[in-house]
Each structure stands twice: as structure tokens, then as C-alpha cells.
Short mmCIF file of C-alpha atoms and ligand atoms in Angstrom, two decimals:
data_model
loop_
_atom_site.label_atom_id
_atom_site.label_comp_id
_atom_site.label_asym_id
_atom_site.label_seq_id
_atom_site.Cartn_x
_atom_site.Cartn_y
_atom_site.Cartn_z
CA MET I 1 -123.19 -31.66 -50.53
CA THR I 2 -120.12 -32.15 -48.36
CA PRO I 3 -119.84 -29.43 -45.73
CA ALA I 4 -117.27 -26.86 -46.75
CA LYS I 5 -114.62 -25.60 -44.42
CA LYS I 6 -112.55 -22.48 -44.49
CA VAL I 7 -108.86 -23.28 -44.18
CA ALA I 8 -107.29 -21.07 -41.58
CA GLY I 9 -103.68 -22.11 -41.75
CA LYS I 10 -101.29 -24.06 -43.88
CA GLU I 11 -102.17 -27.41 -42.43
CA THR I 12 -105.52 -28.86 -41.58
CA LYS I 13 -106.83 -32.22 -40.60
CA THR I 14 -109.95 -31.55 -42.64
CA ASN I 15 -108.05 -31.04 -45.87
CA PRO I 16 -106.57 -34.39 -46.87
CA GLY I 17 -103.52 -34.17 -49.04
CA VAL I 18 -102.29 -30.91 -47.59
CA LYS I 19 -98.71 -31.31 -46.55
CA LYS I 20 -98.47 -32.60 -43.02
CA LYS I 21 -95.59 -31.72 -40.74
CA GLY I 22 -92.60 -33.84 -41.72
CA GLY I 23 -93.41 -33.57 -45.44
CA GLN I 24 -95.73 -36.56 -45.68
CA LYS I 25 -98.31 -36.24 -48.41
CA ALA I 26 -101.69 -37.88 -48.45
CA ALA I 27 -101.95 -37.90 -52.23
CA ASP I 28 -99.76 -38.85 -55.16
CA GLU I 29 -99.74 -35.52 -56.89
CA LEU I 30 -98.00 -36.75 -60.01
CA ALA I 31 -100.32 -39.70 -60.66
CA PRO I 32 -101.19 -39.76 -64.38
CA ASN I 33 -104.92 -39.84 -63.68
CA ARG I 34 -104.64 -36.74 -61.48
CA ILE I 35 -102.65 -34.88 -64.16
CA ALA I 36 -105.18 -35.93 -66.80
CA GLU I 37 -108.04 -34.66 -64.64
CA ILE I 38 -106.27 -31.32 -64.05
CA LEU I 39 -105.84 -30.94 -67.81
CA ARG I 40 -109.45 -31.92 -68.46
CA ARG I 41 -110.84 -29.42 -65.96
CA LEU I 42 -108.59 -26.59 -67.12
CA GLU I 43 -109.57 -27.19 -70.72
CA ALA I 44 -113.26 -27.19 -69.77
CA ALA I 45 -112.85 -23.95 -67.80
CA TYR I 46 -110.77 -22.14 -70.43
CA PRO I 47 -111.68 -23.66 -73.80
CA ASN I 48 -110.42 -20.68 -75.78
CA ALA I 49 -107.43 -19.67 -73.69
CA GLU I 50 -104.86 -17.90 -75.79
CA CYS I 51 -102.04 -15.43 -75.55
CA ALA I 52 -103.38 -12.06 -74.38
CA LEU I 53 -100.68 -10.04 -76.15
CA HIS I 54 -102.02 -8.53 -79.36
CA HIS I 55 -99.86 -9.34 -82.38
CA ARG I 56 -100.12 -9.95 -86.11
CA ASN I 57 -96.96 -11.97 -86.63
CA ALA I 58 -93.96 -13.52 -84.87
CA TRP I 59 -92.01 -10.27 -84.85
CA GLU I 60 -94.78 -8.35 -83.12
CA LEU I 61 -95.23 -11.17 -80.62
CA LEU I 62 -91.53 -11.21 -79.84
CA VAL I 63 -91.51 -7.46 -79.19
CA ALA I 64 -94.73 -7.61 -77.15
CA THR I 65 -93.32 -10.43 -75.02
CA ILE I 66 -90.13 -8.46 -74.35
CA LEU I 67 -92.30 -5.50 -73.32
CA SER I 68 -94.46 -7.65 -71.04
CA ALA I 69 -91.68 -8.20 -68.49
CA GLN I 70 -92.79 -6.58 -65.23
CA CYS I 71 -95.75 -5.07 -67.05
CA THR I 72 -99.38 -6.02 -67.64
CA ASP I 73 -100.45 -7.38 -71.02
CA ALA I 74 -103.13 -4.67 -71.10
CA ARG I 75 -100.49 -1.95 -70.86
CA VAL I 76 -98.38 -3.61 -73.56
CA ASN I 77 -101.44 -3.79 -75.80
CA MET I 78 -101.91 -0.03 -75.37
CA VAL I 79 -98.34 0.68 -76.46
CA THR I 80 -97.74 -1.69 -79.35
CA PRO I 81 -100.22 -0.35 -81.98
CA GLU I 82 -98.38 2.95 -82.25
CA LEU I 83 -94.95 1.30 -81.92
CA PHE I 84 -95.71 -1.03 -84.83
CA ARG I 85 -97.34 1.73 -86.85
CA LYS I 86 -94.08 3.64 -86.71
CA TYR I 87 -91.74 0.64 -86.95
CA PRO I 88 -93.66 -2.20 -88.60
CA THR I 89 -90.77 -4.52 -89.46
CA PRO I 90 -87.50 -5.69 -87.90
CA LYS I 91 -85.70 -3.55 -90.52
CA ALA I 92 -87.63 -0.42 -89.57
CA MET I 93 -87.02 -1.09 -85.87
CA ALA I 94 -83.31 -1.76 -86.49
CA GLU I 95 -83.02 1.66 -88.11
CA ALA I 96 -84.83 3.46 -85.28
CA SER I 97 -82.76 5.27 -82.66
CA LEU I 98 -82.80 4.00 -79.09
CA PRO I 99 -84.34 7.25 -77.75
CA ALA I 100 -87.11 6.99 -80.35
CA ILE I 101 -87.95 3.43 -79.25
CA GLU I 102 -87.69 4.40 -75.58
CA GLU I 103 -90.16 7.20 -76.12
CA GLU I 104 -92.75 4.79 -77.51
CA ILE I 105 -92.42 2.18 -74.78
CA ARG I 106 -91.73 4.34 -71.73
CA SER I 107 -94.99 3.47 -69.96
CA THR I 108 -94.17 -0.26 -69.87
CA GLY I 109 -91.37 0.30 -67.35
CA PHE I 110 -87.69 -0.64 -67.59
CA TYR I 111 -87.90 1.06 -70.96
CA ARG I 112 -84.18 1.62 -71.45
CA ASN I 113 -83.33 -2.07 -71.15
CA LYS I 114 -86.38 -3.06 -73.16
CA ALA I 115 -85.48 -0.60 -75.94
CA LYS I 116 -81.97 -2.06 -76.07
CA SER I 117 -83.38 -5.58 -76.30
CA ILE I 118 -85.87 -4.66 -79.02
CA SER I 119 -83.28 -2.76 -81.04
CA GLY I 120 -80.74 -5.57 -80.59
CA ALA I 121 -83.32 -8.18 -81.56
CA ALA I 122 -84.28 -6.23 -84.68
CA LYS I 123 -80.64 -5.90 -85.78
CA LYS I 124 -79.89 -9.56 -85.12
CA ILE I 125 -82.97 -10.71 -87.03
CA VAL I 126 -82.17 -8.46 -89.99
CA GLU I 127 -78.47 -9.29 -90.09
CA GLU I 128 -78.53 -13.01 -89.36
CA PHE I 129 -82.00 -14.31 -90.08
CA GLY I 130 -82.97 -12.43 -93.23
CA GLY I 131 -85.53 -10.28 -91.42
CA LYS I 132 -87.59 -13.27 -90.22
CA VAL I 133 -87.92 -14.32 -86.59
CA PRO I 134 -86.27 -17.75 -86.36
CA ASN I 135 -88.39 -20.75 -85.44
CA THR I 136 -86.00 -22.89 -83.42
CA MET I 137 -85.18 -22.64 -79.74
CA ALA I 138 -81.42 -22.63 -80.41
CA GLU I 139 -81.66 -19.71 -82.85
CA LEU I 140 -84.17 -17.75 -80.79
CA LEU I 141 -81.94 -17.92 -77.73
CA THR I 142 -79.27 -15.97 -79.67
CA VAL I 143 -81.69 -13.05 -80.14
CA PRO I 144 -81.24 -10.22 -77.62
CA GLY I 145 -84.12 -10.09 -75.13
CA ALA I 146 -85.29 -13.63 -75.92
CA ALA I 147 -84.65 -15.92 -72.99
CA ARG I 148 -86.29 -19.32 -72.80
CA LYS I 149 -89.72 -18.09 -71.70
CA THR I 150 -89.93 -15.56 -74.53
CA ALA I 151 -88.67 -18.14 -77.01
CA ASN I 152 -91.33 -20.59 -75.86
CA VAL I 153 -94.04 -17.96 -76.29
CA VAL I 154 -92.91 -17.17 -79.85
CA LEU I 155 -92.50 -20.82 -80.83
CA GLY I 156 -95.77 -21.94 -79.28
CA VAL I 157 -98.06 -19.05 -80.20
CA ALA I 158 -96.64 -17.77 -83.49
CA TYR I 159 -95.27 -21.01 -84.94
CA HIS I 160 -97.41 -23.59 -83.07
CA LEU I 161 -94.27 -25.49 -82.14
CA ALA I 162 -94.09 -27.14 -78.72
CA GLU I 163 -90.42 -27.07 -77.81
CA GLY I 164 -91.07 -26.35 -74.15
CA VAL I 165 -93.59 -25.01 -71.66
CA VAL I 166 -93.93 -21.29 -71.00
CA VAL I 167 -93.17 -20.73 -67.31
CA ASP I 168 -94.18 -17.24 -66.26
CA THR I 169 -95.04 -16.07 -62.76
CA HIS I 170 -98.52 -17.68 -62.88
CA VAL I 171 -97.34 -21.03 -64.22
CA LEU I 172 -94.59 -21.03 -61.61
CA ARG I 173 -96.96 -20.33 -58.71
CA LEU I 174 -99.72 -22.70 -59.81
CA SER I 175 -97.36 -25.55 -60.63
CA ASN I 176 -96.11 -25.36 -57.07
CA ARG I 177 -99.56 -25.04 -55.53
CA LEU I 178 -100.77 -28.02 -57.52
CA GLY I 179 -97.73 -30.05 -56.48
CA LEU I 180 -96.49 -30.47 -60.07
CA THR I 181 -93.02 -29.32 -59.07
CA LYS I 182 -91.06 -28.48 -55.96
CA HIS I 183 -88.77 -26.05 -57.73
CA SER I 184 -88.87 -22.29 -57.82
CA GLU I 185 -86.46 -21.80 -60.71
CA PRO I 186 -88.41 -21.50 -64.00
CA LYS I 187 -85.99 -23.71 -65.95
CA LYS I 188 -86.38 -26.57 -63.47
CA VAL I 189 -90.13 -26.08 -63.27
CA GLU I 190 -90.28 -26.29 -67.06
CA GLN I 191 -88.29 -29.53 -67.04
CA ASP I 192 -90.66 -31.01 -64.44
CA LEU I 193 -93.73 -29.98 -66.44
CA MET I 194 -92.29 -31.37 -69.68
CA LYS I 195 -91.97 -34.75 -67.96
CA ILE I 196 -95.54 -34.96 -66.69
CA ILE I 197 -97.64 -32.99 -69.20
CA PRO I 198 -98.21 -34.65 -72.59
CA LYS I 199 -96.39 -32.71 -75.32
CA ASP I 200 -99.58 -31.98 -77.25
CA HIS I 201 -100.82 -30.04 -74.20
CA TRP I 202 -97.70 -27.96 -73.54
CA ILE I 203 -98.85 -24.83 -75.37
CA GLN I 204 -102.46 -24.84 -74.20
CA PHE I 205 -101.62 -25.86 -70.64
CA SER I 206 -99.57 -22.74 -70.01
CA HIS I 207 -102.29 -20.50 -71.53
CA GLU I 208 -104.84 -22.15 -69.25
CA LEU I 209 -102.70 -21.86 -66.12
CA ILE I 210 -102.04 -18.20 -66.87
CA HIS I 211 -105.77 -17.54 -67.19
CA HIS I 212 -106.46 -19.53 -64.02
CA GLY I 213 -103.71 -17.67 -62.16
CA ARG I 214 -105.09 -14.31 -63.20
CA GLN I 215 -108.73 -15.04 -62.47
CA ILE I 216 -108.88 -17.60 -59.66
CA CYS I 217 -105.58 -18.84 -58.23
CA ILE I 218 -104.30 -15.36 -57.59
CA ALA I 219 -101.06 -14.87 -55.71
CA ARG I 220 -102.15 -13.32 -52.42
CA LYS I 221 -105.55 -14.81 -51.77
CA PRO I 222 -106.53 -17.62 -54.13
CA ARG I 223 -110.28 -17.90 -54.74
CA CYS I 224 -110.38 -21.60 -53.90
CA VAL I 225 -114.15 -21.54 -53.38
CA ASP I 226 -114.54 -20.81 -57.12
CA CYS I 227 -111.75 -23.10 -58.32
CA THR I 228 -112.45 -25.96 -60.69
CA LEU I 229 -109.33 -27.73 -59.39
CA GLU I 230 -110.22 -27.40 -55.73
CA THR I 231 -110.90 -31.08 -55.04
CA LEU I 232 -107.58 -31.97 -56.67
CA CYS I 233 -105.54 -29.30 -54.92
CA HIS I 234 -103.64 -29.97 -51.73
CA SER I 235 -101.86 -26.65 -51.48
CA GLY I 236 -101.05 -25.21 -48.10
CA ASP I 237 -102.11 -21.84 -49.56
CA LYS I 238 -105.75 -22.87 -49.91
CA THR I 239 -108.25 -20.40 -48.49
CA TRP I 240 -111.19 -22.79 -48.59
CA SER I 241 -111.67 -26.55 -48.73
CA SER I 242 -114.70 -28.66 -49.67
CA VAL I 243 -113.53 -31.66 -47.70
S1 SF4 V 1 -107.79 -24.72 -54.84
FE1 SF4 V 1 -106.99 -22.67 -54.41
S2 SF4 V 1 -104.77 -22.86 -54.25
FE2 SF4 V 1 -105.57 -24.72 -55.28
S3 SF4 V 1 -105.44 -24.27 -57.49
FE3 SF4 V 1 -107.49 -23.69 -56.82
S4 SF4 V 1 -107.37 -21.51 -56.29
FE4 SF4 V 1 -105.26 -22.32 -56.39
#
């Protein structure tokens, strides 16, 4: 086995492909065979990766995704059963008062804004979409609280439609660490990913990256020693290198 070496800083002679001073890279990070291998390894590591937000339909997923901003999925999953028991449909939610919704979702944080978004989304869906969550990006983006990331979650998970790639905080961080983008703005990162990831992988790829970001490639101290992508990764954030 090749001797392993702990990476102390952002640059190391023993870690080929890590950015050298001056921006030179030792590897072509967008090479199709590298992308294909990243996809293959992620799929092998997370064969059943799926959205962690509990939901029974597109409406519940939309609400859960709105609630998940700045909040853990686990916390959202604690709140939504009672919320949907009381207000099971867009119509029921549209008729609920803001304080009543706020009371149910308080523990998810930013509850006033989230209650406004959920109430506004319910009213919009009842008034303009016949009570059914729309299934196109253009229509979803008119729904209060549904920006592009939320719309991508609803389209991909509830309707199995790949109109884009979900870029949350994990996808953003990992895409940069893996050299798949140089951008920090989610919209631009999504555009980069849509160019290099085959469309039939868009939905699953983001689920897998989110799982990998939660379990292994964590923000502060990535667990590179346990990472299935380690030999393909040239990030300056690496904490360990096998080469
Ligand atoms: S090797 Fe480290 S930095 Fe690279 S993807 Fe894996 S955990 Fe993240």
C-alpha cells in the first residue's frame, strides 16, 4: 500500500493535483473519465441516497424544503407531522392564520418569514394552480418561498423531473473541493454542474453529494482518510492524502 501522508497545509509536494502557487493544476479536473469515476464511486457509496425530508406528496415536500432553510432535516421532520395533521392540504394551509402556522414551525428558526412563505405558497397554489403544486421550473419560481434550489428539490424528488441540479451548502462546498466549479454563487455552480454531469445523474448526484458532505466531506475537517473520492480529490482542504 502506498504510504499515507497527513496534509498539513493547503499545498503539498506529496499531494499531486493540489493547487500549486500561481494556480497551476496537476490534473484536469473536468476530464470526462474523472467525472465518470466520481459518479461511479458516489453511486457505489450511496446506492440508496434520497431526500431526507419526510413527505407524502409534492405539497409536503415544498413546505418541508422551505422549513429546511437554516435548519436540520431532522428538526424539520419533527415539526412537519403535526403541521400536516392540522393543515393537510394547500387549501387548509391557505386558510390558517399566520400566528397559527408560526406556532407550529417556531422551532425551525426564522419562523415568521417561513410562515409567510408557506402561507403565500398555499394561497398561490390554491388560487392559480388549482390546489396542485406546479411541475415546471417557470411556474414553481412564481410560488412564494420557492427559489431555484427549492424548485429543483420539488421537481426532482416529487416529480422525478431533472430541470436542474440542487445546489445546497453541501453541493456547493463539495463541488468546489472536487474542482467541478470555481464559483461560490449557487446559480453559477448549478450551471457548471449541468454542463459536466450527465442529465440522467442530476437528481441522484445531488442526493449523493449531500450524503457525502454530511458524513465524510464535512465543512470544517473533512474525513479524507475515509473518503471514497480521496484519490480523485485535489482539494487544498484535504486533511489526509494517500499519495
Ligand atoms: S478527499 Fe477530503 S476534501 Fe476531498 S472530497 Fe474527500 S473528504 Fe472531501
